[in-house]
Coordinates of N, CA and C in Angstrom, one line a residue:
M177 N -200.6 -34.6 27.2 CA -200.8 -33.3 26.8 C -202.1 -32.8 27.0
D178 N -203.0 -33.7 26.8 CA -204.5 -33.3 26.8 C -204.9 -33.3 28.3
T179 N -204.3 -34.1 29.2 CA -204.6 -34.0 30.5 C -204.1 -32.8 31.2
M180 N -203.0 -32.4 30.7 CA -202.5 -30.9 31.2 C -203.3 -29.9 30.8
K181 N -203.6 -29.8 29.7 CA -204.6 -28.8 29.2 C -205.9 -28.8 30.1
R182 N -206.5 -30.0 30.3 CA -207.8 -30.0 31.1 C -207.3 -29.6 32.5
S183 N -206.3 -30.0 32.9 CA -206.0 -29.5 34.4 C -205.8 -27.9 34.5
T184 N -205.1 -27.4 33.5 CA -205.0 -25.9 33.5 C -206.3 -25.3 33.3
I185 N -207.2 -25.7 32.5 CA -208.6 -25.1 32.5 C -209.3 -25.2 33.6
I186 N -209.2 -26.3 34.4 CA -210.0 -26.5 35.7 C -209.4 -25.5 36.8
R187 N -208.2 -25.3 36.8 CA -207.5 -24.4 37.7 C -208.0 -22.9 37.4
L188 N -208.0 -22.6 36.1 CA -208.5 -21.3 35.7 C -209.9 -20.9 36.0
V189 N -210.8 -22.1 36.0 CA -212.2 -21.8 36.2 C -212.3 -21.7 37.8
I190 N -211.5 -22.5 38.5 CA -211.5 -22.3 40.0 C -211.2 -21.0 40.4
A191 N -210.2 -20.4 39.8 CA -209.6 -19.2 40.3 C -210.6 -18.1 39.8
I192 N -211.1 -18.1 38.8 CA -212.1 -17.3 38.2 C -213.5 -17.2 39.3
A193 N -213.9 -18.4 39.7 CA -214.9 -18.6 40.6 C -214.7 -18.0 42.0
I194 N -213.4 -18.3 42.4 CA -212.8 -17.7 43.8 C -213.0 -16.0 43.7
S195 N -212.4 -15.6 42.5 CA -212.4 -14.1 42.4 C -213.7 -13.7 42.3
F196 N -214.6 -14.1 41.7 CA -216.0 -13.8 41.5 C -216.6 -13.8 43.0
L197 N -216.4 -14.6 43.8 CA -217.1 -14.7 45.0 C -216.4 -13.6 45.9
I198 N -215.1 -13.5 45.8 CA -214.5 -12.4 46.8 C -214.9 -11.0 46.3
V199 N -215.0 -10.7 45.0 CA -215.6 -9.4 44.4 C -216.9 -9.3 44.9
S200 N -217.8 -10.4 44.8 CA -219.2 -10.3 45.4 C -219.4 -9.9 46.8
A201 N -218.4 -10.6 47.5 CA -218.5 -10.4 49.0 C -218.1 -8.7 49.5
L202 N -217.2 -8.4 48.8 CA -216.8 -6.9 48.8 C -217.8 -6.0 48.3
A203 N -218.5 -6.2 47.3 CA -219.6 -5.4 46.7 C -220.7 -5.3 47.9
V204 N -221.0 -6.2 48.3 CA -222.0 -6.5 49.4 C -221.6 -5.6 50.6
F205 N -220.5 -5.9 51.0 CA -220.0 -5.1 52.3 C -220.2 -3.7 51.9
F206 N -219.6 -3.0 50.9 CA -219.7 -1.6 50.6 C -221.0 -1.2 50.2
I207 N -221.9 -2.0 49.7 CA -223.2 -1.5 49.6 C -223.9 -1.4 51.1
R208 N -223.8 -2.4 51.9 CA -224.2 -2.3 53.5 C -223.8 -1.1 54.1
L209 N -222.4 -1.1 53.7 CA -221.7 0.1 54.4 C -222.2 1.7 54.0
S210 N -222.5 1.7 52.8 CA -223.2 3.0 52.4 C -224.8 3.2 52.8
E211 N -225.4 2.1 53.0 CA -226.7 2.2 53.5 C -226.6 2.7 54.9
R212 N -225.5 2.4 55.8 CA -225.4 2.8 57.0 C -225.4 4.4 57.1
F213 N -224.9 4.9 56.1 CA -224.8 6.4 56.2 C -225.7 7.0 55.4
T214 N -226.9 6.7 55.5 CA -228.2 7.2 54.7 C -228.5 8.6 55.5
G215 N -228.2 9.0 56.6 CA -228.4 10.2 57.3 C -229.7 10.0 58.1
I216 N -230.0 11.2 58.8 CA -230.9 11.2 59.8 C -231.9 11.8 59.2
T217 N -233.3 11.2 59.6 CA -234.3 11.8 58.9 C -234.9 13.2 59.4
D218 N -234.5 13.6 60.6 CA -235.2 14.7 61.3 C -234.4 15.1 62.4
E219 N -234.4 16.2 63.0 CA -233.8 16.6 64.3 C -234.1 15.7 65.3
N220 N -235.4 15.2 65.6 CA -235.8 14.4 66.7 C -234.8 13.2 66.5
D221 N -234.3 12.5 65.5 CA -233.6 11.4 65.5 C -232.4 11.8 65.8
A222 N -231.7 12.9 65.4 CA -230.2 13.5 65.8 C -230.4 13.8 67.2
E223 N -231.5 14.1 67.8 CA -231.4 14.5 69.1 C -231.4 13.1 69.9
D224 N -232.2 12.1 69.6 CA -231.9 10.9 70.2 C -230.7 10.4 70.3
V225 N -230.0 10.3 69.0 CA -228.7 9.8 68.8 C -227.7 10.5 69.7
V226 N -227.7 11.9 69.8 CA -226.9 12.7 70.6 C -227.0 12.3 72.1
R227 N -228.2 12.1 72.4 CA -228.6 11.8 73.9 C -228.2 10.4 74.2
D228 N -228.2 9.5 73.3 CA -227.9 8.0 73.5 C -226.2 8.0 73.8
L229 N -225.6 8.7 73.1 CA -224.2 8.9 73.1 C -223.6 9.7 74.1
D230 N -224.4 10.6 74.7 CA -224.0 11.5 75.9 C -223.2 10.5 76.9
G231 N -222.1 10.9 77.4 CA -221.4 10.3 78.7 C -220.8 8.9 78.3
T232 N -220.7 8.5 76.7 CA -220.1 7.2 76.4 C -218.5 7.4 76.2
E233 N -217.9 6.3 76.3 CA -216.5 6.1 75.8 C -216.5 4.9 75.1
W234 N -215.4 5.1 73.7 CA -215.5 4.0 72.9 C -214.1 3.8 72.6
M235 N -213.7 2.5 72.2 CA -212.4 2.1 71.8 C -212.1 1.6 70.4
T236 N -211.1 1.6 69.9 CA -210.9 1.2 68.6 C -209.8 0.4 68.4
D237 N -209.6 -0.6 67.6 CA -208.6 -1.5 67.4 C -207.4 -0.8 66.7
K238 N -206.1 -1.9 66.4 CA -205.1 -1.3 65.7 C -205.3 -1.0 64.5
E239 N -206.1 -1.5 63.7 CA -206.4 -0.9 62.3 C -207.0 0.4 62.4
G240 N -208.2 0.5 63.3 CA -208.8 1.8 63.7 C -207.7 3.0 63.9
K241 N -206.8 2.5 64.6 CA -205.6 3.7 65.1 C -204.8 4.0 63.9
R242 N -204.6 3.0 63.0 CA -203.7 3.3 61.9 C -204.5 4.0 61.0
T243 N -205.8 3.9 60.7 CA -206.7 4.6 59.7 C -206.7 6.1 60.4
F244 N -206.8 6.1 61.5 CA -207.0 7.4 62.2 C -205.8 8.2 62.1
E245 N -204.8 7.6 62.3 CA -203.4 8.5 62.0 C -203.1 8.9 60.7
R246 N -203.6 8.0 59.7 CA -203.5 8.2 58.2 C -204.4 9.4 57.9
V247 N -205.5 9.3 58.2 CA -206.7 10.2 57.9 C -206.5 11.7 58.5
F248 N -206.3 11.8 59.6 CA -206.1 13.1 60.5 C -204.9 13.4 60.9
Q249 N -203.9 12.8 60.4 CA -202.4 13.2 60.6 C -202.0 13.6 61.9
M250 N -202.4 12.7 62.8 CA -202.4 12.9 64.3 C -202.2 11.8 64.9
E251 N -201.7 11.7 66.1 CA -201.6 10.4 66.9 C -202.9 9.9 67.3
A252 N -203.1 8.6 67.1 CA -204.5 7.9 67.6 C -204.7 8.1 69.0
P253 N -205.8 8.4 69.2 CA -206.2 8.2 70.7 C -206.3 6.9 71.1
Q254 N -206.4 6.9 72.6 CA -206.7 5.4 73.2 C -208.4 5.2 73.2
S255 N -209.0 6.3 73.2 CA -210.4 6.2 73.3 C -211.1 7.3 72.8
L256 N -212.4 7.2 72.4 CA -213.2 8.4 72.0 C -214.3 8.8 73.1
E257 N -214.4 9.9 73.8 CA -215.5 10.0 74.7 C -216.3 11.1 74.0
I258 N -217.4 11.1 74.5 CA -218.6 12.0 73.8 C -219.4 12.5 74.8
E259 N -219.6 14.0 74.7 CA -220.3 14.7 75.5 C -221.3 15.5 74.9
R260 N -222.7 15.4 75.3 CA -223.7 16.4 74.8 C -223.5 17.7 75.0
I261 N -223.4 18.6 73.8 CA -223.3 19.9 74.1 C -224.4 20.9 73.5
G262 N -225.3 20.1 72.9 CA -226.6 21.0 72.4 C -227.6 19.9 72.2
R263 N -228.6 20.4 71.6 CA -229.9 19.5 71.2 C -229.3 18.4 70.3
T264 N -228.7 19.0 69.3 CA -228.2 18.0 68.1 C -226.9 18.1 67.9
S265 N -226.0 18.4 69.0 CA -224.7 18.5 68.8 C -223.9 17.7 70.0
A266 N -222.7 17.3 69.8 CA -221.7 16.7 70.7 C -220.5 17.1 70.6
L267 N -219.6 16.9 71.6 CA -218.2 17.0 71.8 C -217.6 15.8 71.6
F268 N -216.6 15.5 70.6 CA -216.1 14.2 70.6 C -214.7 14.5 71.0
V269 N -214.3 13.8 72.1 CA -212.9 14.1 72.7 C -212.0 12.7 72.4
F270 N -211.0 13.2 71.6 CA -210.2 12.1 71.3 C -208.7 12.5 72.0
G271 N -208.6 11.9 73.1 CA -207.4 12.1 74.0 C -207.3 13.8 74.5
D272 N -206.4 14.3 74.0 CA -206.4 15.6 74.4 C -206.8 16.7 73.3
I273 N -207.4 16.3 72.3 CA -208.0 16.8 71.2 C -209.5 16.6 71.0
S274 N -210.2 17.8 70.9 CA -211.7 17.7 71.0 C -212.2 18.4 69.6
T275 N -213.2 18.1 69.1 CA -214.2 18.5 68.2 C -215.6 18.4 68.3
S276 N -216.4 19.5 67.9 CA -217.7 19.4 67.9 C -218.2 18.8 66.8
V277 N -219.2 17.9 66.9 CA -220.0 17.2 65.9 C -221.6 17.9 65.9
A278 N -222.1 18.1 64.9 CA -223.4 18.6 64.8 C -224.1 18.1 63.5
L279 N -225.5 18.4 63.7 CA -226.3 18.0 62.4 C -226.3 18.9 61.4
D280 N -225.9 18.4 60.2 CA -225.8 19.4 59.1 C -226.2 18.5 57.9
D281 N -227.5 19.1 57.3 CA -227.8 18.4 56.0 C -228.3 16.8 56.2
G282 N -228.8 16.7 57.5 CA -229.2 15.2 57.6 C -228.2 14.4 58.1
Y283 N -226.9 14.9 58.4 CA -225.9 14.1 58.8 C -225.2 14.6 60.0
L284 N -224.5 13.9 61.1 CA -223.7 14.2 62.0 C -222.5 14.5 61.6
C285 N -221.9 15.6 61.5 CA -220.7 16.1 60.9 C -219.7 16.7 61.8
G286 N -218.5 16.5 61.6 CA -217.5 17.3 62.4 C -216.3 17.5 61.5
V287 N -215.3 18.2 61.9 CA -214.0 18.5 61.2 C -212.9 18.3 62.4
L288 N -211.9 17.6 62.1 CA -210.9 17.4 62.8 C -209.5 17.5 62.0
N289 N -208.5 18.4 62.5 CA -207.3 18.6 61.9 C -207.4 19.1 60.5
G290 N -208.6 19.7 60.3 CA -208.8 20.2 58.7 C -209.4 19.2 58.0
R291 N -209.9 18.0 58.4 CA -210.5 16.9 57.6 C -212.0 16.7 58.1
E292 N -212.9 16.9 57.2 CA -214.5 16.6 57.5 C -214.6 15.0 57.8
F293 N -215.6 14.7 58.5 CA -216.1 13.5 58.6 C -217.5 13.3 58.9
L294 N -218.1 12.3 58.9 CA -219.3 11.9 59.1 C -219.5 11.1 60.2
V295 N -220.5 11.1 61.0 CA -220.6 10.0 62.1 C -221.9 9.1 62.0
S296 N -221.7 7.8 62.3 CA -222.7 6.9 62.3 C -222.8 6.1 63.3
V297 N -224.0 5.8 64.0 CA -224.2 4.9 65.1 C -224.8 3.6 64.6
S298 N -224.1 2.5 64.9 CA -224.9 1.3 64.2 C -225.1 0.4 65.3
Q299 N -226.0 -0.6 65.3 CA -226.2 -1.5 66.4 C -226.2 -3.0 65.7
S300 N -225.7 -3.9 66.4 CA -225.5 -5.3 65.9 C -227.0 -5.8 65.6
H301 N -227.0 -6.8 64.8 CA -228.2 -7.4 64.4 C -229.1 -8.0 65.7
T302 N -228.3 -8.4 66.7 CA -228.9 -9.1 68.1 C -229.2 -7.9 69.0
G303 N -228.8 -6.5 68.7 CA -229.2 -5.4 69.5 C -228.2 -5.3 70.7
E304 N -227.1 -6.2 70.9 CA -226.3 -6.2 72.0 C -225.2 -5.2 72.0
G305 N -224.6 -5.2 70.7 CA -223.4 -4.2 70.7 C -223.7 -3.2 69.8
K306 N -223.0 -1.9 70.1 CA -223.0 -0.8 69.3 C -221.7 -0.3 68.8
A307 N -221.7 0.5 67.7 CA -220.5 1.0 67.3 C -220.6 2.5 66.9
V308 N -219.6 3.3 66.9 CA -219.6 4.6 66.4 C -218.7 4.6 65.2
S309 N -219.1 4.9 64.1 CA -218.3 4.8 63.1 C -218.0 6.4 62.4
I310 N -216.8 6.7 62.1 CA -216.3 7.9 61.5 C -216.0 7.7 60.2
L311 N -216.4 8.3 59.1 CA -216.3 8.2 57.7 C -215.8 9.4 57.4
S312 N -214.6 9.4 56.7 CA -213.7 10.5 56.2 C -213.3 10.2 54.8
G313 N -213.9 10.8 53.9 CA -213.6 10.3 52.2 C -213.9 8.9 52.3
E314 N -213.0 8.1 51.9 CA -213.3 6.8 51.8 C -212.7 5.8 53.0
E315 N -212.3 6.6 54.0 CA -211.8 5.7 55.1 C -212.9 5.7 56.2
L316 N -212.7 4.7 56.9 CA -213.7 4.2 57.9 C -213.1 3.8 59.1
I317 N -213.3 4.5 60.5 CA -212.8 4.2 61.6 C -214.0 3.8 62.6
V318 N -213.9 2.7 63.1 CA -215.0 2.0 64.0 C -214.4 2.0 65.5
F319 N -215.4 2.6 66.2 CA -215.0 2.7 67.6 C -216.2 1.9 68.4
Y320 N -215.7 0.7 69.2 CA -216.6 0.1 69.7 C -216.9 0.2 71.4

């Protein structure tokens, strides 16, 4: 009986340790995610971002498409095409639907099907890959 109690306690300690590691990893992920959306410091930064995005096309994965459909209540596009339309604004083309994105209070913002969203452009640590992320509420859609 004593061996059985010890075994149960060991399993419980292992389960708590694993849970702690998972929760810690999720916390670090969401902290880093929030740091990505710290905003643009000035109009020159926004102009550089919009200029870099001009004429680009981005794709998302299955999870991104499901999230897009859930957030915007419309069929997910195959791709996102971006065209510069002003100094700090761009046209985001999602298949047959497009919306403008512009600098507002330090963020690139837009509205699609009545839902507001923020835009962030991130680069991999190696500098080789880029992604355009769309944040609406607590939902994130990443285009590669």
